[in-house]
Amino acid sequence: MEVENTDLKDFKLRPMKCECNFLSKSDGSAILSQGQTVALVSVNGPLDIKMTSQSIEKATLEVLFTSKVGKPSVADRYKEHVIRQTCESAILGSLYPRTGITVTIQELEDYGGFTVCSINCACLALLNAGVAMRHTFAGVACAVDEQGNIQLDPDAAQLETARATMNFVFDSREKRLITSLTNGSFSEDAYKEALERCRSASQLVFDFYKDIVSKYSYVIG
Amino acid sequence: MRDVFLSNCEKNFINKVVVEGHRLDGRTYDESRSLSISFGSDYGSCMVSLGETKVLANVSCEVVQPKQIRPNEGTIYINLEISPMAAPQFEANRQTEFSVYLNRLLEKCYKDSKCVDLESLCIVVEEKVWSLRVDIKVLNHDGNIIECASIATITALAHFRRPDVTRSGDSVIIHDITERDPIPTVLFHYPVCTTYAIFNNDVLLSDPNFLEEQVCTSFSEESDTAGGLLVIGVNQYKEVCVMNLTGAAIQGTNLLNKALSGAGDKCKEIVDMVKKAIVHDDTLRQKRTKINFSDVITQDHLLCLSKKDLSIKLKHYNIDDAVENDEMDEDESEPEPSKYDVVASVPQTAEIQTKKGASQWIEISSDSEED
C-alpha cells in the first residue's frame, strides 16, 4: 500500500436526494438517489398475515426486491436476504407480535452501490412508516482499485476497474457493524482500513437522516 | 392482507354526490387527473403518473428464434406485475384475477392490434429475430391502473431503441449502443386505453380514482341499476382497438356513443403529449444532458431533502502505524503474570508460570478440626 501523508484528506460521498411519502397507498415510502443510483422502497405494516407465517414472538419481516428488467433471479433473492437480515436487527419486532411488515424495494437505476442505496432507502421508508426501531442504520460502499487504493462510494466507472467491492452497514448508536458484504479479493489490512473509513463516512448518512426527519419533526434536531 | 372494504357510508355518499354533478376530488365528469411522464437513463424506461397512480415501464430486447408459423416476425411480450408496493392488499409473486385481467387487456391493446411493426424486428428469416419484452410495474394503485399502464407501455415502446445489427455472411454482429446509433421501434399507430366509470347507467366519469372504481363496481342499495367500468382502447386515428365492460350491462347505445367520442378525443390528446415528451427527451439527449430517474424526486415539499456536498475529512489510516502503536501499548502496560497465566517462555510452547517461593496452599486440616 502506498504511503501517504497523514494529513486529513477530503472524502466525498455522491450527492444524496430523497423524497419521503412518494407513494400514497403505502404506510411509508421513500425514493433515494445517491449520485445516479436510484432506489424506491415502500413499507407496509404491521399488518395482518397468514396464520402459517405468523410468529408469536415478533413481527415477521418480509423483504421483496424487484429488479428493473426481466424475471426474478437468484441474485435478487440473495439481496433480499441481506437486506432482511439488516432490517431485522434494527426493527423492534417484539412490539408487534403476530403481524407482518413488508418492505418492497424497486430498482430504478443502478450506477454502482445499489445495495447500499436500497438499504439507506429502506431505513428512510421505515422511519417514514413509523415502525419502532432500536436504531437507524446506514450503509456505505467502497471499492479497492488495482493499486490497492480505497475509494469511498464508487460510481459505475470506478467499479468497472475495481478489484474488490465492499459494503458496510452500521447502526446509529455505537456505529457497530451490522452487515458486511464483500466481493473480490483484498488483504486484511485493506479490509480494516475500508471498514474504518466507511464507519466515519456513515456519519454523513446519519446526519442526512436527521436533517430530513427534523424538517417536519420539531422534537428532533 | 385482505381486500379493503368500503363502508356503506362512503358508498352512499359518493353515489349521491355523483348524481348531483360533483366528484370527490373536485373534478368535472370528463376531467382527467394530471399526467406526468419521466424517463430513465436507458432507452425504453419510463415512469408515468396519473394523479397518484404510478407505473414504471421498461422495454428490453433479446435475440431469439422466431415462431415456426411466423418465420419473419419478431415477438413482443407484455408482463404487468402488481407487488405489495402498489397497495398492501396485493401479495407478492402471485397472479391474481385482477393482474391477469390487466395483462390481457394490455395484450389485446398492443399485441393483437398489431401496432408494433414485427417484421422490422427480423434479423435472419427462420433463425434470428428480436424479442421485445415490456415489464410494467405498478408502484402505486390509486385507481385506473389500466390507463396509466397503457400510457406507460406506449411511451416505453416509442422511446425504446434496439442495438443496430449488421450481417456479414452467416454471422450477425450486434453493435453496442456506444458504437452505433440504436434504432427506434416502428409503430404503426399509438393505441391508448381510457377508463370510464358508469354510475346509474347514465353518468360517465372519466379517469376514476380508487374510491370511484370501488363504488361503481360494487352493488349499492339505493340505486338498483349497478354501475360498471368501461375500458376503451383507441388509437390517434380514433379507431377502436379494445373495449371491455365489467359490471352492469349498458342499456341503449347512447352511453356507448358518448364514451367512444370522448375516448377518441382524449386518446389523441394523450398521444400528442407522449410524442411531445419523447421529442423533448430526445433533444435533451442530443445535447448530452444526463437523464435519470433521480429527476423524479421533487424538492418542493416538506418531506424532501437534497444534499450536494457530502464530504468528510478522514485521516489516512496507515495500517502499519496502527499495528506498531498497539505493540507499544502492550509493552508499556503488560500486566504482571498472575498465578496461573499461560505464558510462552520459548516460542511455540506454552507453560504455566507460577510465582516462586513457598507453597501457599491453605491448610485445611485445622478447618476440619473445628467442624
CSV table of N, CA and C in Angstrom, one decimal, chain A residues 40-154:
chain,number,residue,atom,x,y,z
A,40,LEU,N,-36.3,2.9,-4.9
A,40,LEU,CA,-37.6,3.2,-4.4
A,40,LEU,C,-38.1,2.1,-3.4
A,41,VAL,N,-38.5,2.5,-2.2
A,41,VAL,CA,-38.8,1.5,-1.2
A,41,VAL,C,-40.2,1.8,-0.6
A,42,SER,N,-41.0,0.8,-0.4
A,42,SER,CA,-42.3,1.1,0.3
A,42,SER,C,-42.4,0.1,1.5
A,43,VAL,N,-42.9,0.6,2.6
A,43,VAL,CA,-43.1,-0.3,3.8
A,43,VAL,C,-44.5,-0.3,4.1
A,44,ASN,N,-45.0,-1.5,4.3
A,44,ASN,CA,-46.4,-1.7,4.8
A,44,ASN,C,-46.3,-2.5,6.1
A,45,GLY,N,-47.0,-2.0,7.1
A,45,GLY,CA,-47.1,-2.8,8.3
A,45,GLY,C,-47.1,-2.0,9.5
A,46,PRO,N,-47.3,-2.6,10.7
A,46,PRO,CA,-47.6,-4.0,10.9
A,46,PRO,C,-49.0,-4.4,10.3
A,47,LEU,N,-49.1,-5.4,9.6
A,47,LEU,CA,-50.4,-5.8,9.0
A,47,LEU,C,-50.7,-7.3,9.2
A,48,ASP,N,-51.9,-7.6,8.9
A,48,ASP,CA,-52.5,-9.0,9.1
A,48,ASP,C,-51.9,-9.9,8.1
A,49,ILE,N,-51.3,-11.0,8.5
A,49,ILE,CA,-50.7,-12.0,7.6
A,49,ILE,C,-51.3,-13.4,7.8
A,50,LYS,N,-50.9,-14.3,7.0
A,50,LYS,CA,-51.4,-15.7,7.0
A,50,LYS,C,-51.0,-16.3,8.4
A,51,MET,N,-51.9,-17.2,8.9
A,51,MET,CA,-51.6,-17.9,10.1
A,51,MET,C,-50.3,-18.6,10.1
A,52,THR,N,-50.0,-19.2,9.0
A,52,THR,CA,-48.8,-20.1,8.9
A,52,THR,C,-47.5,-19.3,9.0
A,53,SER,N,-47.5,-18.0,8.6
A,53,SER,CA,-46.2,-17.3,8.7
A,53,SER,C,-46.2,-16.4,9.9
A,54,GLN,N,-47.2,-16.5,10.7
A,54,GLN,CA,-47.2,-15.6,11.9
A,54,GLN,C,-46.3,-16.2,13.0
A,55,SER,N,-45.7,-15.2,13.7
A,55,SER,CA,-44.8,-15.6,14.8
A,55,SER,C,-45.3,-15.0,16.1
A,56,ILE,N,-45.4,-15.8,17.2
A,56,ILE,CA,-46.0,-15.2,18.4
A,56,ILE,C,-45.0,-14.3,19.2
A,57,GLU,N,-43.7,-14.4,18.7
A,57,GLU,CA,-42.7,-13.6,19.5
A,57,GLU,C,-42.5,-12.3,18.9
A,58,LYS,N,-42.5,-12.2,17.5
A,58,LYS,CA,-42.2,-10.9,16.9
A,58,LYS,C,-42.8,-10.8,15.5
A,59,ALA,N,-42.7,-9.6,15.0
A,59,ALA,CA,-43.3,-9.4,13.7
A,59,ALA,C,-42.5,-10.1,12.6
A,60,THR,N,-43.2,-10.7,11.6
A,60,THR,CA,-42.5,-11.4,10.5
A,60,THR,C,-42.1,-10.3,9.5
A,61,LEU,N,-40.8,-10.2,9.2
A,61,LEU,CA,-40.4,-9.2,8.2
A,61,LEU,C,-40.2,-9.9,6.9
A,62,GLU,N,-40.8,-9.3,5.9
A,62,GLU,CA,-40.7,-9.8,4.5
A,62,GLU,C,-40.1,-8.7,3.6
A,63,VAL,N,-39.1,-9.1,2.9
A,63,VAL,CA,-38.4,-8.1,2.0
A,63,VAL,C,-38.6,-8.6,0.6
A,64,LEU,N,-39.0,-7.8,-0.3
A,64,LEU,CA,-39.2,-8.1,-1.7
A,64,LEU,C,-38.3,-7.2,-2.5
A,65,PHE,N,-37.5,-7.8,-3.4
A,65,PHE,CA,-36.6,-7.0,-4.2
A,65,PHE,C,-37.0,-7.2,-5.7
A,66,THR,N,-37.3,-6.1,-6.4
A,66,THR,CA,-37.7,-6.3,-7.8
A,66,THR,C,-36.7,-5.5,-8.6
A,67,SER,N,-36.1,-6.2,-9.6
A,67,SER,CA,-35.1,-5.5,-10.4
A,67,SER,C,-35.9,-4.8,-11.5
A,68,LYS,N,-35.1,-4.0,-12.3
A,68,LYS,CA,-35.8,-3.2,-13.3
A,68,LYS,C,-36.4,-4.0,-14.4
A,69,VAL,N,-35.6,-4.9,-14.9
A,69,VAL,CA,-36.0,-5.6,-16.1
A,69,VAL,C,-35.9,-7.1,-15.9
A,70,GLY,N,-36.7,-7.9,-16.5
A,70,GLY,CA,-36.6,-9.3,-16.5
A,70,GLY,C,-37.2,-10.0,-15.4
A,71,LYS,N,-37.0,-11.3,-15.4
A,71,LYS,CA,-37.6,-12.2,-14.4
A,71,LYS,C,-36.7,-12.1,-13.1
A,72,PRO,N,-37.4,-12.5,-12.0
A,72,PRO,CA,-36.6,-12.5,-10.7
A,72,PRO,C,-35.5,-13.6,-10.8
A,73,SER,N,-34.4,-13.3,-10.2
A,73,SER,CA,-33.3,-14.2,-10.3
A,73,SER,C,-32.8,-14.6,-8.9
A,74,VAL,N,-31.8,-15.5,-8.9
A,74,VAL,CA,-31.2,-15.9,-7.6
A,74,VAL,C,-30.5,-14.7,-6.9
A,75,ALA,N,-29.8,-13.9,-7.7
A,75,ALA,CA,-29.1,-12.8,-7.2
A,75,ALA,C,-30.1,-11.8,-6.4
A,76,ASP,N,-31.3,-11.7,-6.9
A,76,ASP,CA,-32.3,-10.9,-6.3
A,76,ASP,C,-32.6,-11.5,-4.9
A,77,ARG,N,-32.8,-12.8,-4.9
A,77,ARG,CA,-33.1,-13.5,-3.6
A,77,ARG,C,-32.0,-13.2,-2.6
A,78,TYR,N,-30.8,-13.3,-3.0
A,78,TYR,CA,-29.7,-13.1,-2.1
A,78,TYR,C,-29.7,-11.7,-1.5
A,79,LYS,N,-30.0,-10.7,-2.4
A,79,LYS,CA,-30.0,-9.3,-1.9
A,79,LYS,C,-31.2,-9.2,-0.9
A,80,GLU,N,-32.3,-9.8,-1.2
A,80,GLU,CA,-33.4,-9.8,-0.3
A,80,GLU,C,-33.0,-10.3,1.1
A,81,HIS,N,-32.3,-11.4,1.1
A,81,HIS,CA,-31.8,-12.0,2.3
A,81,HIS,C,-30.9,-11.0,3.1
A,82,VAL,N,-30.0,-10.4,2.4
A,82,VAL,CA,-29.1,-9.5,3.1
A,82,VAL,C,-29.8,-8.3,3.7
A,83,ILE,N,-30.7,-7.8,2.9
A,83,ILE,CA,-31.5,-6.6,3.4
A,83,ILE,C,-32.4,-7.0,4.6
A,84,ARG,N,-33.0,-8.2,4.5
A,84,ARG,CA,-33.9,-8.6,5.5
A,84,ARG,C,-33.1,-8.8,6.9
A,85,GLN,N,-31.9,-9.4,6.8
A,85,GLN,CA,-31.1,-9.5,8.0
A,85,GLN,C,-30.8,-8.2,8.6
A,86,THR,N,-30.5,-7.2,7.7
A,86,THR,CA,-30.1,-5.9,8.2
A,86,THR,C,-31.3,-5.2,8.9
A,87,CYS,N,-32.4,-5.2,8.2
A,87,CYS,CA,-33.6,-4.6,8.8
A,87,CYS,C,-34.1,-5.2,10.1
A,88,GLU,N,-33.9,-6.6,10.1
A,88,GLU,CA,-34.4,-7.3,11.3
A,88,GLU,C,-33.6,-6.9,12.5
A,89,SER,N,-32.4,-6.6,12.4
A,89,SER,CA,-31.6,-6.2,13.5
A,89,SER,C,-32.0,-4.9,14.1
A,90,ALA,N,-32.6,-4.1,13.2
A,90,ALA,CA,-33.0,-2.7,13.7
A,90,ALA,C,-34.4,-2.6,14.2
A,91,ILE,N,-35.3,-3.4,13.5
A,91,ILE,CA,-36.7,-3.2,13.9
A,91,ILE,C,-37.0,-3.9,15.2
A,92,LEU,N,-37.8,-3.2,16.1
A,92,LEU,CA,-38.3,-3.8,17.3
A,92,LEU,C,-39.5,-4.6,17.1
A,93,GLY,N,-39.2,-5.8,16.5
A,93,GLY,CA,-40.3,-6.7,16.1
A,93,GLY,C,-41.2,-7.2,17.3
A,94,SER,N,-40.6,-7.3,18.4
A,94,SER,CA,-41.3,-7.9,19.6
A,94,SER,C,-42.5,-7.0,20.0
A,95,LEU,N,-42.5,-5.7,19.5
A,95,LEU,CA,-43.6,-4.8,19.8
A,95,LEU,C,-44.9,-5.2,19.0
A,96,TYR,N,-44.7,-5.9,17.9
A,96,TYR,CA,-45.8,-6.2,17.0
A,96,TYR,C,-45.9,-7.7,16.8
A,97,PRO,N,-46.2,-8.5,17.8
A,97,PRO,CA,-46.3,-9.9,17.6
A,97,PRO,C,-47.5,-10.3,16.7
A,98,ARG,N,-47.4,-11.4,16.0
A,98,ARG,CA,-48.4,-12.0,15.2
A,98,ARG,C,-48.8,-11.1,14.0
A,99,THR,N,-47.9,-10.2,13.6
A,99,THR,CA,-48.1,-9.3,12.4
A,99,THR,C,-47.0,-9.5,11.4
A,100,GLY,N,-47.2,-8.8,10.3
A,100,GLY,CA,-46.1,-8.9,9.3
A,100,GLY,C,-45.8,-7.5,8.9
A,101,ILE,N,-44.5,-7.3,8.5
A,101,ILE,CA,-44.0,-6.0,8.0
A,101,ILE,C,-43.4,-6.3,6.6
A,102,THR,N,-43.9,-5.6,5.6
A,102,THR,CA,-43.4,-5.9,4.2
A,102,THR,C,-42.6,-4.7,3.7
A,103,VAL,N,-41.4,-5.0,3.3
A,103,VAL,CA,-40.6,-4.0,2.7
A,103,VAL,C,-40.4,-4.3,1.2
A,104,THR,N,-40.8,-3.5,0.4
A,104,THR,CA,-40.7,-3.7,-1.1
A,104,THR,C,-39.7,-2.8,-1.7
A,105,ILE,N,-38.8,-3.3,-2.4
A,105,ILE,CA,-37.7,-2.5,-3.0
A,105,ILE,C,-37.8,-2.6,-4.5
A,106,GLN,N,-37.8,-1.4,-5.1
A,106,GLN,CA,-37.8,-1.4,-6.6
A,106,GLN,C,-36.6,-0.7,-7.1
A,107,GLU,N,-35.8,-1.4,-7.9
A,107,GLU,CA,-34.7,-0.8,-8.5
A,107,GLU,C,-35.1,0.2,-9.6
A,108,LEU,N,-34.6,1.4,-9.6
A,108,LEU,CA,-34.9,2.3,-10.7
A,108,LEU,C,-33.7,2.6,-11.6
A,109,GLU,N,-32.5,2.8,-11.0
A,109,GLU,CA,-31.3,3.0,-11.7
A,109,GLU,C,-30.2,2.4,-10.9
A,110,ASP,N,-29.3,1.6,-11.6
A,110,ASP,CA,-28.2,1.1,-10.9
A,110,ASP,C,-26.9,1.6,-11.5
A,111,TYR,N,-26.2,2.6,-10.9
A,111,TYR,CA,-24.9,3.0,-11.4
A,111,TYR,C,-23.9,2.9,-10.2
A,112,GLY,N,-23.9,1.7,-9.6
A,112,GLY,CA,-22.9,1.4,-8.6
A,112,GLY,C,-23.5,1.7,-7.2
A,113,GLY,N,-23.2,0.8,-6.3
A,113,GLY,CA,-23.7,0.9,-4.9
A,113,GLY,C,-25.2,0.8,-4.7
A,114,PHE,N,-25.8,-0.1,-5.5
A,114,PHE,CA,-27.3,-0.2,-5.4
A,114,PHE,C,-27.7,-0.8,-4.0
A,115,THR,N,-26.9,-1.8,-3.6
A,115,THR,CA,-27.3,-2.5,-2.3
A,115,THR,C,-27.3,-1.5,-1.2
A,116,VAL,N,-26.3,-0.7,-1.1
A,116,VAL,CA,-26.2,0.3,-0.1
A,116,VAL,C,-27.3,1.3,-0.2
A,117,CYS,N,-27.6,1.8,-1.4
A,117,CYS,CA,-28.6,2.8,-1.6
A,117,CYS,C,-30.0,2.2,-1.2
A,118,SER,N,-30.3,1.0,-1.5
A,118,SER,CA,-31.6,0.4,-1.2
A,118,SER,C,-31.7,0.2,0.3
A,119,ILE,N,-30.5,-0.1,1.0
A,119,ILE,CA,-30.6,-0.2,2.5
A,119,ILE,C,-30.9,1.1,3.1
A,120,ASN,N,-30.2,2.2,2.6
A,120,ASN,CA,-30.4,3.5,3.2
A,120,ASN,C,-31.9,3.9,2.9
A,121,CYS,N,-32.3,3.6,1.7
A,121,CYS,CA,-33.7,4.0,1.4
A,121,CYS,C,-34.7,3.2,2.2
A,122,ALA,N,-34.4,2.0,2.5
A,122,ALA,CA,-35.3,1.2,3.4
A,122,ALA,C,-35.4,1.8,4.7
A,123,CYS,N,-34.2,2.3,5.2
A,123,CYS,CA,-34.2,2.9,6.6
A,123,CYS,C,-35.1,4.1,6.6
A,124,LEU,N,-35.0,4.9,5.5
A,124,LEU,CA,-35.8,6.1,5.4
A,124,LEU,C,-37.3,5.8,5.3
A,125,ALA,N,-37.6,4.7,4.6
A,125,ALA,CA,-39.0,4.3,4.5
A,125,ALA,C,-39.6,3.8,5.8
A,126,LEU,N,-38.7,3.1,6.5
A,126,LEU,CA,-39.1,2.5,7.8
A,126,LEU,C,-39.4,3.7,8.8
A,127,LEU,N,-38.5,4.7,8.7
A,127,LEU,CA,-38.7,5.9,9.6
A,127,LEU,C,-40.0,6.6,9.2
A,128,ASN,N,-40.3,6.7,7.9
A,128,ASN,CA,-41.5,7.3,7.4
A,128,ASN,C,-42.7,6.6,7.8
A,129,ALA,N,-42.6,5.2,7.9
A,129,ALA,CA,-43.8,4.4,8.2
A,129,ALA,C,-44.0,4.4,9.7
A,130,GLY,N,-43.0,4.9,10.5
A,130,GLY,CA,-43.2,5.0,11.9
A,130,GLY,C,-43.1,3.6,12.6
A,131,VAL,N,-42.3,2.7,12.0
A,131,VAL,CA,-42.1,1.4,12.7
A,131,VAL,C,-41.0,1.6,13.8
A,132,ALA,N,-41.3,1.0,15.0
A,132,ALA,CA,-40.4,1.2,16.1
A,132,ALA,C,-39.1,0.5,15.8
A,133,MET,N,-38.0,1.3,16.0
A,133,MET,CA,-36.6,0.7,15.7
A,133,MET,C,-35.7,0.9,16.9
A,134,ARG,N,-34.8,0.0,17.0
A,134,ARG,CA,-33.7,0.1,18.0
A,134,ARG,C,-32.8,1.2,17.7
A,135,HIS,N,-32.5,1.3,16.4
A,135,HIS,CA,-31.5,2.3,15.9
A,135,HIS,C,-31.8,2.4,14.4
A,136,THR,N,-31.2,3.5,13.8
A,136,THR,CA,-31.3,3.6,12.4
A,136,THR,C,-30.0,2.9,11.8
A,137,PHE,N,-30.0,2.7,10.6
A,137,PHE,CA,-28.8,2.1,10.0
A,137,PHE,C,-28.4,2.7,8.7
A,138,ALA,N,-27.1,2.8,8.4
A,138,ALA,CA,-26.7,3.5,7.2
A,138,ALA,C,-25.6,2.6,6.6
A,139,GLY,N,-25.7,2.5,5.3
A,139,GLY,CA,-24.7,1.7,4.5
A,139,GLY,C,-23.8,2.6,3.7
A,140,VAL,N,-22.5,2.2,3.7
A,140,VAL,CA,-21.5,2.9,2.9
A,140,VAL,C,-20.8,1.9,2.0
A,141,ALA,N,-20.6,2.2,0.8
A,141,ALA,CA,-19.9,1.3,-0.1
A,141,ALA,C,-18.5,1.8,-0.4
A,142,CYS,N,-17.6,0.9,-0.7
A,142,CYS,CA,-16.3,1.3,-1.1
A,142,CYS,C,-15.7,0.3,-2.0
A,143,ALA,N,-14.7,0.7,-2.8
A,143,ALA,CA,-14.1,-0.2,-3.8
A,143,ALA,C,-12.6,-0.1,-3.6
A,144,VAL,N,-11.9,-1.2,-3.9
A,144,VAL,CA,-10.4,-1.3,-3.9
A,144,VAL,C,-10.0,-1.4,-5.3
A,145,ASP,N,-9.2,-0.4,-5.8
A,145,ASP,CA,-8.8,-0.5,-7.2
A,145,ASP,C,-7.5,-1.3,-7.3
A,146,GLU,N,-7.0,-1.3,-8.5
A,146,GLU,CA,-5.8,-2.2,-8.8
A,146,GLU,C,-4.6,-1.9,-8.0
A,147,GLN,N,-4.4,-0.6,-7.7
A,147,GLN,CA,-3.3,-0.2,-6.9
A,147,GLN,C,-3.5,-0.4,-5.4
A,148,GLY,N,-4.6,-0.8,-5.0
A,148,GLY,CA,-4.9,-1.0,-3.6
A,148,GLY,C,-5.4,0.2,-2.9
A,149,ASN,N,-5.8,1.2,-3.7
A,149,ASN,CA,-6.4,2.4,-3.0
A,149,ASN,C,-7.8,2.2,-2.8
A,150,ILE,N,-8.3,2.8,-1.7
A,150,ILE,CA,-9.7,2.6,-1.3
A,150,ILE,C,-10.5,3.8,-1.7
A,151,GLN,N,-11.5,3.6,-2.5
A,151,GLN,CA,-12.4,4.7,-2.9
A,151,GLN,C,-13.7,4.6,-2.2
A,152,LEU,N,-14.1,5.7,-1.6
A,152,LEU,CA,-15.4,5.7,-0.9
A,152,LEU,C,-16.5,6.0,-1.9
A,153,ASP,N,-17.6,5.3,-1.8
A,153,ASP,CA,-18.8,5.4,-2.6
A,153,ASP,C,-18.5,5.5,-4.1
A,154,PRO,N,-18.0,4.4,-4.7
A,154,PRO,CA,-17.6,4.4,-6.1
A,154,PRO,C,-18.8,4.5,-7.0
